XYZ file of C-alpha atoms in Angstrom:
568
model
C 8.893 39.659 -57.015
C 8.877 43.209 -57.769
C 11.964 44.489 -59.872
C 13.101 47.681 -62.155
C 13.237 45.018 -64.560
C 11.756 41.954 -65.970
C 13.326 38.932 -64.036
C 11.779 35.972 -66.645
C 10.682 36.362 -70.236
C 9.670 32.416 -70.138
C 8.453 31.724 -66.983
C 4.685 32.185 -65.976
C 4.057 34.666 -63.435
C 1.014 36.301 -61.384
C 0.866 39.045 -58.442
C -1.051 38.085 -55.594
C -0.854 41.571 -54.718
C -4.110 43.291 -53.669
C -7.084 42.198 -52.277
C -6.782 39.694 -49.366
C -8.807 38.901 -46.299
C -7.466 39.566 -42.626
C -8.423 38.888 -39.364
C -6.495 39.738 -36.187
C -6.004 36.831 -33.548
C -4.679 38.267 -30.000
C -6.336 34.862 -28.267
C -4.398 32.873 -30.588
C -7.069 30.655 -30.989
C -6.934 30.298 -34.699
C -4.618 27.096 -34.852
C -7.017 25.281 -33.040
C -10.222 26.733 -34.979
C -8.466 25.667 -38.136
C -7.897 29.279 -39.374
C -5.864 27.506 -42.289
C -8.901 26.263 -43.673
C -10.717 29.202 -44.351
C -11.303 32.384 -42.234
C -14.315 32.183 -39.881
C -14.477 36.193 -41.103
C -12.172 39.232 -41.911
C -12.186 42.298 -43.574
C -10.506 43.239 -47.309
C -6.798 44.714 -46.389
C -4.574 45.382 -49.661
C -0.932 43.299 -49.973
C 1.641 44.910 -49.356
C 0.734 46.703 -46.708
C 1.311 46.808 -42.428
C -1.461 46.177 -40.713
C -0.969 48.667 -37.895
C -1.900 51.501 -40.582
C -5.163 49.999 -40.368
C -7.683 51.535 -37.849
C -7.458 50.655 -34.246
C -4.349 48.401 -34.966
C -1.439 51.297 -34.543
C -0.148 49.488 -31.921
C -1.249 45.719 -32.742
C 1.137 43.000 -31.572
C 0.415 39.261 -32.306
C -1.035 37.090 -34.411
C -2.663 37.881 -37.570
C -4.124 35.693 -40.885
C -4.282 36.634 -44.296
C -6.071 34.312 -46.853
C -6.259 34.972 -50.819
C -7.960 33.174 -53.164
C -6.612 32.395 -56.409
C -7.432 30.814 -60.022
C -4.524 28.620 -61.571
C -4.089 26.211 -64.684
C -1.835 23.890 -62.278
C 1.423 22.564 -62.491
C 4.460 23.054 -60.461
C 3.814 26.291 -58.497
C 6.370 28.459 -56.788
C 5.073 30.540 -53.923
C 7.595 33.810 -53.603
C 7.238 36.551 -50.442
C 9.247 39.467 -50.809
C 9.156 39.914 -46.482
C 6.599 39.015 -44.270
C 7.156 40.629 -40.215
C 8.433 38.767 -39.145
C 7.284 35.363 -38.372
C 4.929 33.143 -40.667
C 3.801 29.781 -41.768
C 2.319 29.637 -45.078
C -0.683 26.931 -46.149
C -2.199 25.891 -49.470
C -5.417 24.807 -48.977
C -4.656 23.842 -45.616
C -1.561 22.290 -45.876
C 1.414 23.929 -44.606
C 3.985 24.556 -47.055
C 6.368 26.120 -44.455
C 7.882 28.783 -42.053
C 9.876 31.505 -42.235
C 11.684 33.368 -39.845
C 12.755 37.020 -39.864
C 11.051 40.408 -41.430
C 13.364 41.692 -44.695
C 14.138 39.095 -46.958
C 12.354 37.104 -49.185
C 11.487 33.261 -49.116
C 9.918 30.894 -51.200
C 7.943 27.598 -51.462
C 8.038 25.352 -54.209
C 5.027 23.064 -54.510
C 4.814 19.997 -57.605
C 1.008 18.907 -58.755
C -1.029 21.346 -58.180
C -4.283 20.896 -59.501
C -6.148 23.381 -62.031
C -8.897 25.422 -60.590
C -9.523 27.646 -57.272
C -7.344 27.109 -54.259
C -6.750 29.084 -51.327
C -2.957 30.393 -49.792
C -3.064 31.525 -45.874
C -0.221 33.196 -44.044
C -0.407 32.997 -40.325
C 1.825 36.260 -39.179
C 3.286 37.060 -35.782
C 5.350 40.121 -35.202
C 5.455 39.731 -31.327
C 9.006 39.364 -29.501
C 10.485 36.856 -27.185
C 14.268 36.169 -25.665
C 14.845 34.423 -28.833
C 13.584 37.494 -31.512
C 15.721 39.252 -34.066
C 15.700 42.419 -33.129
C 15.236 42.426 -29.660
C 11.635 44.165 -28.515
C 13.299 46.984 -27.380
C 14.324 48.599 -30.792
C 14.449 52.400 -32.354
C 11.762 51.559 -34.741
C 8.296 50.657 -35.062
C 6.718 47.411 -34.570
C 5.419 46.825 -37.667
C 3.554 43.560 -38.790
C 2.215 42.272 -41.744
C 2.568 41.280 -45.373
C 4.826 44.067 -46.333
C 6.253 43.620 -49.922
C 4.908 41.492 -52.703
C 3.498 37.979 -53.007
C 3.776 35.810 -56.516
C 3.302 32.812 -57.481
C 5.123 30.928 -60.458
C 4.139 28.279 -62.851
C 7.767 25.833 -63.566
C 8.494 24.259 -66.406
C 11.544 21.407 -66.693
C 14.774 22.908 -65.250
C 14.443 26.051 -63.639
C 16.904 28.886 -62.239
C 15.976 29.405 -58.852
C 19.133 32.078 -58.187
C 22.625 32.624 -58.905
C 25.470 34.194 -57.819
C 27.734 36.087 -60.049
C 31.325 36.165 -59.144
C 34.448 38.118 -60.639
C 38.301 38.844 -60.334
C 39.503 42.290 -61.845
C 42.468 42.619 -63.962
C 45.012 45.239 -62.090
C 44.251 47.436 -64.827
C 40.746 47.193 -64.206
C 40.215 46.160 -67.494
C 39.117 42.476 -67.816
C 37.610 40.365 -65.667
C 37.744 36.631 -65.289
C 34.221 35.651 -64.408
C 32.564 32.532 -62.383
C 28.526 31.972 -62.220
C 26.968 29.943 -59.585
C 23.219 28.682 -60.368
C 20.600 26.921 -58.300
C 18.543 24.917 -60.098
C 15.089 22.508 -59.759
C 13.647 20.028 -62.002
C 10.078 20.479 -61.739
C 10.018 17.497 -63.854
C 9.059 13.796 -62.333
C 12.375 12.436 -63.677
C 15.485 12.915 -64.079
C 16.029 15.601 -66.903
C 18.941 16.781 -68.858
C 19.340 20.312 -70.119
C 21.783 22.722 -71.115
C 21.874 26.185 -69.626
C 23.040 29.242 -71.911
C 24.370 32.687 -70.030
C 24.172 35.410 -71.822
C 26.253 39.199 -70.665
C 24.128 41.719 -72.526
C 22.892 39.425 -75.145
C 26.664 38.169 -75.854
C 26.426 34.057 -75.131
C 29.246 33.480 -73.241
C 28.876 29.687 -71.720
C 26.475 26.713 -72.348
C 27.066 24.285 -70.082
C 24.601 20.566 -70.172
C 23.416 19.265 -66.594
C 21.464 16.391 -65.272
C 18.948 16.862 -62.382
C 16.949 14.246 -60.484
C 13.063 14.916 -60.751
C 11.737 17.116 -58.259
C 15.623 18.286 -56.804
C 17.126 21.544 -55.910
C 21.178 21.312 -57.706
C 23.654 24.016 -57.538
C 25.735 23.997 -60.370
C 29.692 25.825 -61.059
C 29.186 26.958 -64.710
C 32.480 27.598 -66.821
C 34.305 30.498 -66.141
C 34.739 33.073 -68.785
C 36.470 36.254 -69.670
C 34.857 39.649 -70.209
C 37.337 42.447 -71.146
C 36.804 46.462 -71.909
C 34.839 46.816 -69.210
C 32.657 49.170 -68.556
C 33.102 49.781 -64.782
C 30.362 50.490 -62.266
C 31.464 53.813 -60.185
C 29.622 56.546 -57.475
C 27.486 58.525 -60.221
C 28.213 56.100 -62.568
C 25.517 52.891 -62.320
C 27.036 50.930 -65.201
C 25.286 47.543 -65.330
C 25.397 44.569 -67.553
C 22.491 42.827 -68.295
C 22.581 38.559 -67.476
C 20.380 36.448 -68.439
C 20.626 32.579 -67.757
C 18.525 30.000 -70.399
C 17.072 26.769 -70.424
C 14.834 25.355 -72.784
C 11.797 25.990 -70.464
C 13.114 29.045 -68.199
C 14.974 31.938 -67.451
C 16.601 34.347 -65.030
C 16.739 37.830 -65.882
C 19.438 40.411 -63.526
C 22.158 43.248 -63.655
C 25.117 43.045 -62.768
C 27.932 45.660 -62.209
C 31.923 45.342 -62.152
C 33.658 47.163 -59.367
C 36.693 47.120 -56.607
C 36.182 47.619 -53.107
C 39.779 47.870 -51.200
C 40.379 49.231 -47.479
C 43.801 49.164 -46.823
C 46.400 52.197 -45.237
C 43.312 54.187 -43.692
C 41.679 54.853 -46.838
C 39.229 53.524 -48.681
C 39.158 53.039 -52.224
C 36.712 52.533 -55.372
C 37.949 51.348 -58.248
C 41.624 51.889 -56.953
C 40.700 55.181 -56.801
C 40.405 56.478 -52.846
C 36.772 57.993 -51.806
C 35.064 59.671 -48.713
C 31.727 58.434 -48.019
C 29.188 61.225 -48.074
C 26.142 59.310 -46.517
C 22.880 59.318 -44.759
C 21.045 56.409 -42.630
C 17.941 55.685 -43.992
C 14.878 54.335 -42.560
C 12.479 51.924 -45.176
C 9.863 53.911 -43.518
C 6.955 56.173 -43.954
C 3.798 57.237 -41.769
C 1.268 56.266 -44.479
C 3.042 52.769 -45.475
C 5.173 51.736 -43.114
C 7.180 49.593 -44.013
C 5.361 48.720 -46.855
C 6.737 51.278 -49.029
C 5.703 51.998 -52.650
C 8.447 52.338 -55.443
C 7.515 55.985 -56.202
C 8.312 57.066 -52.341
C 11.390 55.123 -52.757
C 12.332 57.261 -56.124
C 11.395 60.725 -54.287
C 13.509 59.423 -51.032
C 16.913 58.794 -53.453
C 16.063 61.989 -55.394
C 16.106 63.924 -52.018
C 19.405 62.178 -50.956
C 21.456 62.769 -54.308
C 20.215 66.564 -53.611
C 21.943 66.692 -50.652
C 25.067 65.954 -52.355
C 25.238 61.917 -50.640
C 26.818 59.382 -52.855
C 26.165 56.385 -49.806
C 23.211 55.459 -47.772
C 23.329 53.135 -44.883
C 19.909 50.708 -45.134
C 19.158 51.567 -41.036
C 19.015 48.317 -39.892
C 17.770 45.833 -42.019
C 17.894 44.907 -45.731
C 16.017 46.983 -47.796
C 13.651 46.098 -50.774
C 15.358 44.457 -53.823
C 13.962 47.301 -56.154
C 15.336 50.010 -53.809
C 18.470 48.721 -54.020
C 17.845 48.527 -58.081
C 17.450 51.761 -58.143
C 21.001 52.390 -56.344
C 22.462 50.409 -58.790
C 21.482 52.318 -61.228
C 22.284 55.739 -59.955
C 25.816 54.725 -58.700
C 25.416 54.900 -55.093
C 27.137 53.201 -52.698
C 24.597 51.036 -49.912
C 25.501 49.686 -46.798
C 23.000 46.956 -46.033
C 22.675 45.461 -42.505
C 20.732 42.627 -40.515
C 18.532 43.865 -37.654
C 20.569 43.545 -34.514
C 20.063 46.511 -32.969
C 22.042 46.739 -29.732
C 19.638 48.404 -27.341
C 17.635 45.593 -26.409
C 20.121 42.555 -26.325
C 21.698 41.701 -23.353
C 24.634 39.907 -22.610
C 22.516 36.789 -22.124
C 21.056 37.477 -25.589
C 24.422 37.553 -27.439
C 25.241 34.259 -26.011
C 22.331 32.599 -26.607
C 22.282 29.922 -29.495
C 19.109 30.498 -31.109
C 19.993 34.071 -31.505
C 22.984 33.552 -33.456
C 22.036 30.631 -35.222
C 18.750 33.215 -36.488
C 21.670 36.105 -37.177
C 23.827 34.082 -39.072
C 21.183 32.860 -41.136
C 19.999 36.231 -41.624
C 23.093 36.474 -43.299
C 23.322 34.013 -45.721
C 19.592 35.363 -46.836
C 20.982 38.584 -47.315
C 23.955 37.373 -49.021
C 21.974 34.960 -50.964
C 19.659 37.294 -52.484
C 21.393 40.976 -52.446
C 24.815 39.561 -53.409
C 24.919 40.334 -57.471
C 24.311 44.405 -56.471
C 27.221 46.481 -57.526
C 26.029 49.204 -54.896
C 26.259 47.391 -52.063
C 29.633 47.936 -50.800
C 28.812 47.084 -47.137
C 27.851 44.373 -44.892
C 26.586 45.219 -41.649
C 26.766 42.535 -38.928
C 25.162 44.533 -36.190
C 24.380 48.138 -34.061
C 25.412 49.383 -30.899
C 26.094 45.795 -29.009
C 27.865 45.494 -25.920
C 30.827 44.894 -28.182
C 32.751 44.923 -24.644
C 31.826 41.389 -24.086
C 33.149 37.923 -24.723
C 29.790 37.053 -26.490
C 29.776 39.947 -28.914
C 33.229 38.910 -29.450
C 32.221 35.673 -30.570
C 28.976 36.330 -32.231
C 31.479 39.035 -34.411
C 34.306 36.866 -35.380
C 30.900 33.846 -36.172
C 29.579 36.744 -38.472
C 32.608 38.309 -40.123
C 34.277 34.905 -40.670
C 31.048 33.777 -42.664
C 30.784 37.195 -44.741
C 34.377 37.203 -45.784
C 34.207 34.285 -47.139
C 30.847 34.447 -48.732
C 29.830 37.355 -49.032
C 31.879 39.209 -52.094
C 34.063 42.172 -53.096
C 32.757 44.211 -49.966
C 33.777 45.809 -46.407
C 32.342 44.044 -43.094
C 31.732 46.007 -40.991
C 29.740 46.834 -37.580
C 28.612 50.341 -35.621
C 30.063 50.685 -32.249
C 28.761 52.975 -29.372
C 31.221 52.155 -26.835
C 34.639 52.790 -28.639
C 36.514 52.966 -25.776
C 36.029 49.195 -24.550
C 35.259 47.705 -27.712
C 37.300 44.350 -28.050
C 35.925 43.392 -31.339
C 37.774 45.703 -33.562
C 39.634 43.021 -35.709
C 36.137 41.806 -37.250
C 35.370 45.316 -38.323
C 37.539 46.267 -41.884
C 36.331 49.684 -41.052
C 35.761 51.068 -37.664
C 32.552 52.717 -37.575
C 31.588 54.720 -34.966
C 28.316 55.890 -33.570
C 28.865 58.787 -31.372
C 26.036 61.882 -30.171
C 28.147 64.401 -28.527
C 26.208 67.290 -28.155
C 23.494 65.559 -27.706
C 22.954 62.341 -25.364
C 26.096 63.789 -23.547
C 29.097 66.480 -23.451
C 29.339 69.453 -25.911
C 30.433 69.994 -29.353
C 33.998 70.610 -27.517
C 33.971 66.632 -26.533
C 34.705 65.558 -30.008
C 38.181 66.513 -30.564
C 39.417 64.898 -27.175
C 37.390 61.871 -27.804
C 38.604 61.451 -31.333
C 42.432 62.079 -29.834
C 42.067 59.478 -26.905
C 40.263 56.658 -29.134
C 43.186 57.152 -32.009
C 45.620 56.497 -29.046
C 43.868 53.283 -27.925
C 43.459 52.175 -31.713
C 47.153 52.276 -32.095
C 47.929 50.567 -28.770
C 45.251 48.037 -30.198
C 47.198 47.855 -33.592
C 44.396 48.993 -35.592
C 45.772 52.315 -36.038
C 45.864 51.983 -40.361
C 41.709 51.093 -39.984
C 39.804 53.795 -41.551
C 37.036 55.494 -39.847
C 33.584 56.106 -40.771
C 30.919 57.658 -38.554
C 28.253 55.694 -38.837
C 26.007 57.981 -36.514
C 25.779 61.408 -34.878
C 23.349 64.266 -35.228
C 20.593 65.757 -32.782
C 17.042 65.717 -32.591
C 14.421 68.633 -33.447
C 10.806 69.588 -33.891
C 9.998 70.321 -37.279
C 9.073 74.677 -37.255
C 10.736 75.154 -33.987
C 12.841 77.642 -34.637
C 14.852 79.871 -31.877
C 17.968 82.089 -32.540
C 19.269 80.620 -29.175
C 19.895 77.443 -30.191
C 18.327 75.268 -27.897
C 18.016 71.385 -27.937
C 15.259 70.634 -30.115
C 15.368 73.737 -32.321
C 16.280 73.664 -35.860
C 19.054 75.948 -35.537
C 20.838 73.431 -32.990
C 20.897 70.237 -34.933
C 21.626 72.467 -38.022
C 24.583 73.470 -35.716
C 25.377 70.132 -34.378
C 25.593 68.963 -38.406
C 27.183 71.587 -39.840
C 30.071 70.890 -36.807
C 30.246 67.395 -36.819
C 30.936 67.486 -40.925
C 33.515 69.367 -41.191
C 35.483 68.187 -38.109
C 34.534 64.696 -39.281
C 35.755 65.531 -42.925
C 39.357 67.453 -42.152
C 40.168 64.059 -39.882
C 43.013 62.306 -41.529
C 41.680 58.961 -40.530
C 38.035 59.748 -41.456
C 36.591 58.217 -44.520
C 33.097 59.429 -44.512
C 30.346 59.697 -42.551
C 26.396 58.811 -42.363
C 24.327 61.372 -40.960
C 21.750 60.230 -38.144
C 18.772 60.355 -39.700
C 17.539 60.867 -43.219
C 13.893 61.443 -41.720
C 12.004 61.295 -38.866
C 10.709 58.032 -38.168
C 8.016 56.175 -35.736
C 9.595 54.814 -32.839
C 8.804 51.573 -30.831
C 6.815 52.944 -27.586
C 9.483 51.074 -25.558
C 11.998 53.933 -26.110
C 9.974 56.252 -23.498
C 9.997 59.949 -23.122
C 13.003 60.444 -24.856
C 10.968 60.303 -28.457
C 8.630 63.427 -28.635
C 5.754 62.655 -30.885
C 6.728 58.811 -30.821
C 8.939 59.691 -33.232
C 12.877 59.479 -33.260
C 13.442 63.136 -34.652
C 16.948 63.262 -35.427
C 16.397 63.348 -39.018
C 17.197 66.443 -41.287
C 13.764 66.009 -42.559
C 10.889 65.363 -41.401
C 8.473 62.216 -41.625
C 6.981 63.687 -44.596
C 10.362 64.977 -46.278
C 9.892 68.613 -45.254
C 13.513 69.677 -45.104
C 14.730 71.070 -41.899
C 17.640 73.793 -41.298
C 20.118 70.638 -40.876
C 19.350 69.556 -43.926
C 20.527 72.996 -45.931
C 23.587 73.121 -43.524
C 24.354 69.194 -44.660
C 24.132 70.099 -47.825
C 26.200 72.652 -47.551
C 28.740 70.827 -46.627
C 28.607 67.635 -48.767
C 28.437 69.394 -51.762
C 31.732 71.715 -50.975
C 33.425 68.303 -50.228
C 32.532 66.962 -53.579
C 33.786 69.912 -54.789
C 37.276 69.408 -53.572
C 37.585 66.583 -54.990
């Protein structure tokens, strides 16, 4: 898996990155022509990549097979997929190893006695949509498919560190904290082996704890707590991160970690005990040439952009972004929200309700909380978008959701984005009521915000939520890149530079407003089931445009963001 860093020093690892062949199967006949066994044919497409940048697949939806050939000395091989869109089943040499369901978060297959010499891994992929899918086919972005972030594979040696989870309790001061590590471990021995495992916090040993594993067994294991004092606390514009490593004789785990407070409490929100206003932007993983697939040097230029702007937050619009993305926010001190992909346009009432659907949400969940939870930037968990949150089955599919992330899921806000404040009856799962609003552009004027904001604080306090802070998790207005017209019609420039400049400020003098997140970083492809309403096939609210040429909105956000920092 692709890092900023070096995740094992011991452990044998090899891309599978690059060349692979592909073959497209709309007929779906390649289960029964024994596709897994070698392709019939195919052409060379490079991993990671989408396959609908490839010619005459733009708008490709179905099944697909990629098959690489690679050279091993054998062993006991892990098989790691950064994200795969969005359904698969994975074979070595015609064997299945598994499935995996869902687009953004990485999976894994762990196979003993493999023999040295050639062998051949297959991925069956299929990105189409049924009553059952995560998102919903009806959905503000494109329907992307493919192998879209990188593939590995890992030789293991005795006991092995699979993953941890790396879990503190501040001091009041701030100063000290008492610290609990949580590993999950697999004997890639035959037998049962005993080993001791060493943590290190930057290259200070800290505990060595001895286990016992079963051969061939998967073991979580509590190490012993410890204390770490002067701490050197990870702040916005301030990515302080400690480096932890985890030892066995045979393996290691490499990560960063960072020490911070997240607290919501009398409408404010607060870093560090210290209280903040979110100056954000949602953020598509998403460019024309990649897609989805998107290289670590776009990723760079796209943070670069958004620290310009004067943001210290980005919202990860509506999935979980790449691991080394979120690296790099680490690193720069800013603050992520990062969401699963329930999208609210296309899930109905009957949707919500349905048991396969939130059985695949809430284990959506617990991947993204599984593998994004040691991030000091993330400050957010996002349980959904824009559901009919006025329903008895959003109400339950919220409390399922928030229940779970409170108690798994960390130091961090959980939260959801509602577009229909006004009968909303899921407010007590949300620690922060985030609102998605577009006045001034899917309906009323810029003179529709102040009465809106005034009736919804009434019905929040008749609710009892009235000391919940509010973020706006999306406004803005769409416009054509170079259409400019001093009279400020809808898709000009000047208008959503209006719109921005408008919203901002009125959003930042609210007493009850804790930030914002401007809809959209950049414009993005759009599914072609949103209609007419998406010039271009793109959704073109952002402030730039898909190639990061900066409209007028994004000078007038600017603007603003950086005289609010400023204040401060």
């Amino acid at each position: 898996m692709k890092r900023l860093f070096d995740e094992h020093k011991k452990r044998k690892s090899a891309s599978l990155d690059g060349a692979w062949r592909f073959l497209t199967d709309p007929r779906g006949i390649g289960d029964e022509k024994g596709y897994k066994d070698g392709l019939p044919k195919g052409e060379t497409v490079i991993v990671p990549s989408v396959w609908n940048t490839e010619s005459g697949l733009l708008e490709y939806e179905g099944i697909a097979w990629y098959e690489k050939k690679f050279y091993t000395e054998g062993g006991c091989l892990r098989f790691h997929f950064g994200a795969v869109m969005t359904e698969c089943q994975v074979f070595l040499d015609g064997e299945l190893l598994g499935e995996h369901y869902g687009g953004f978060c990485e999976f894994d297959f762990i196979v003993p006695d493999v023999e040295r010499g050639e062998h051949r891994l297959t991925v069956r992929v299929d990105n189409r949509f049924d009553a059952h899918s995560i998102p919903q086919k009806k959905v503000d972005w494109y329907h992307y498919g493919g192998i879209t972030r990188s593939v590995t594979v890992e030789t293991l040696e005795g006991v092995c560190i699979l993953n941890h989870r790396f879990r503190y309790e501040l001091s009041d001061d701030l100063n000290s904290a008492e610290c609990f590590s949580t590993v999950t471990l697999y004997n890639a021995n035959p037998c049962e082996t005993e080993a001791n495992i060493k943590l290190t916090l930057d290259g200070v040993e800290f505990v060595c704890d001895a286990v016992s594993l079963p051969g061939r067994e998967t073991f979580v294991a509590q190490l012993d707590p410890f204390t770490v004092n002067d701490l050197r606390l990870w702040d916005e514009g301030k990515g302080e991160l400690y480096a932890v490593e985890y030892i066995t004789e045979t393996d290691d785990l490499c990560d960063r970690i960072g020490f911070r407070k997240i607290e919501v409490k009398d409408v404010k929100l607060l870093l560090n005990n210290r209280e903040i206003e979110i100056r954000g932007v949602n953020r598509h993983h998403d460019h024309p040439d990649f897609g989805m697939a998107f290289p670590p040097a776009r990723m760079k230029h796209d943070i670069d952009l958004i620290c310009d702007l004067g943001c210290n937050a980005i919202r990860g619009s509506h999935y979980p972004n790449s691991r080394d993305f979120v690296d790099m926010l680490d690193e720069r001190g800013i603050l992520f929200w990062s969401e699963i992909p329930i999208w609210g346009g296309g899930f109905s009432q009957a949707a919500l309700g349905d048991e396969t659907v939130v059985k695949r949400g809430l284990n959506m969940h617990r991947e993204m909380v599984d593998k994004y939870y040691n991030h000091p930037s993330i400050i957010i968990w996002g349980m959904h978008n824009e559901i009919l949150t006025g329903t008895e089955e959003a109400y339950e599919m919220s409390k399922t959701y928030y229940e779970y992330l409170k108690a798994t899921g960390g130091n961090r806000a959980v939260v959801y984005a509602s577009d229909k404040p006004l009968v909303d009856i899921c407010f007590e799962f949300s620690d922060i009521i985030c609102l998605n609003q577009y006045y001034g552009w899917y309906s009323g004027g810029l003179d529709a915000w102040e009465p809106f904001f005034e009736k919804f604080c009434e019905r929040l306090k008749t609710l009892g939520f009235e000391n919940k802070p509010i973020i706006m998790s999306e406004f803005g207005a769409g416009a054509l890149y170079g259409f400019h017209d001093a009279e400020l019609p809808i898709w000009s420039e000047e208008y959503q530079a209006k719109l921005i400049d408008f919203c901002l400020n009125l959003f930042h003098k609210h007493p009850a407003i804790v930030g914002s997140f401007i809809w959209q970083f950049c414009d993005i492809r759009t599914a072609k089931e949103m209609g007419m309403s998406r010039a271009r096939g793109f959704n073109n609210k952002g402030i730039m445009n898909e190639y990061r040429r900066p409209k007028e909105a994004y000078f007038a956000a600017q603007r603003c963001y950086k005289s609010f920092k400023s204040e401060r």
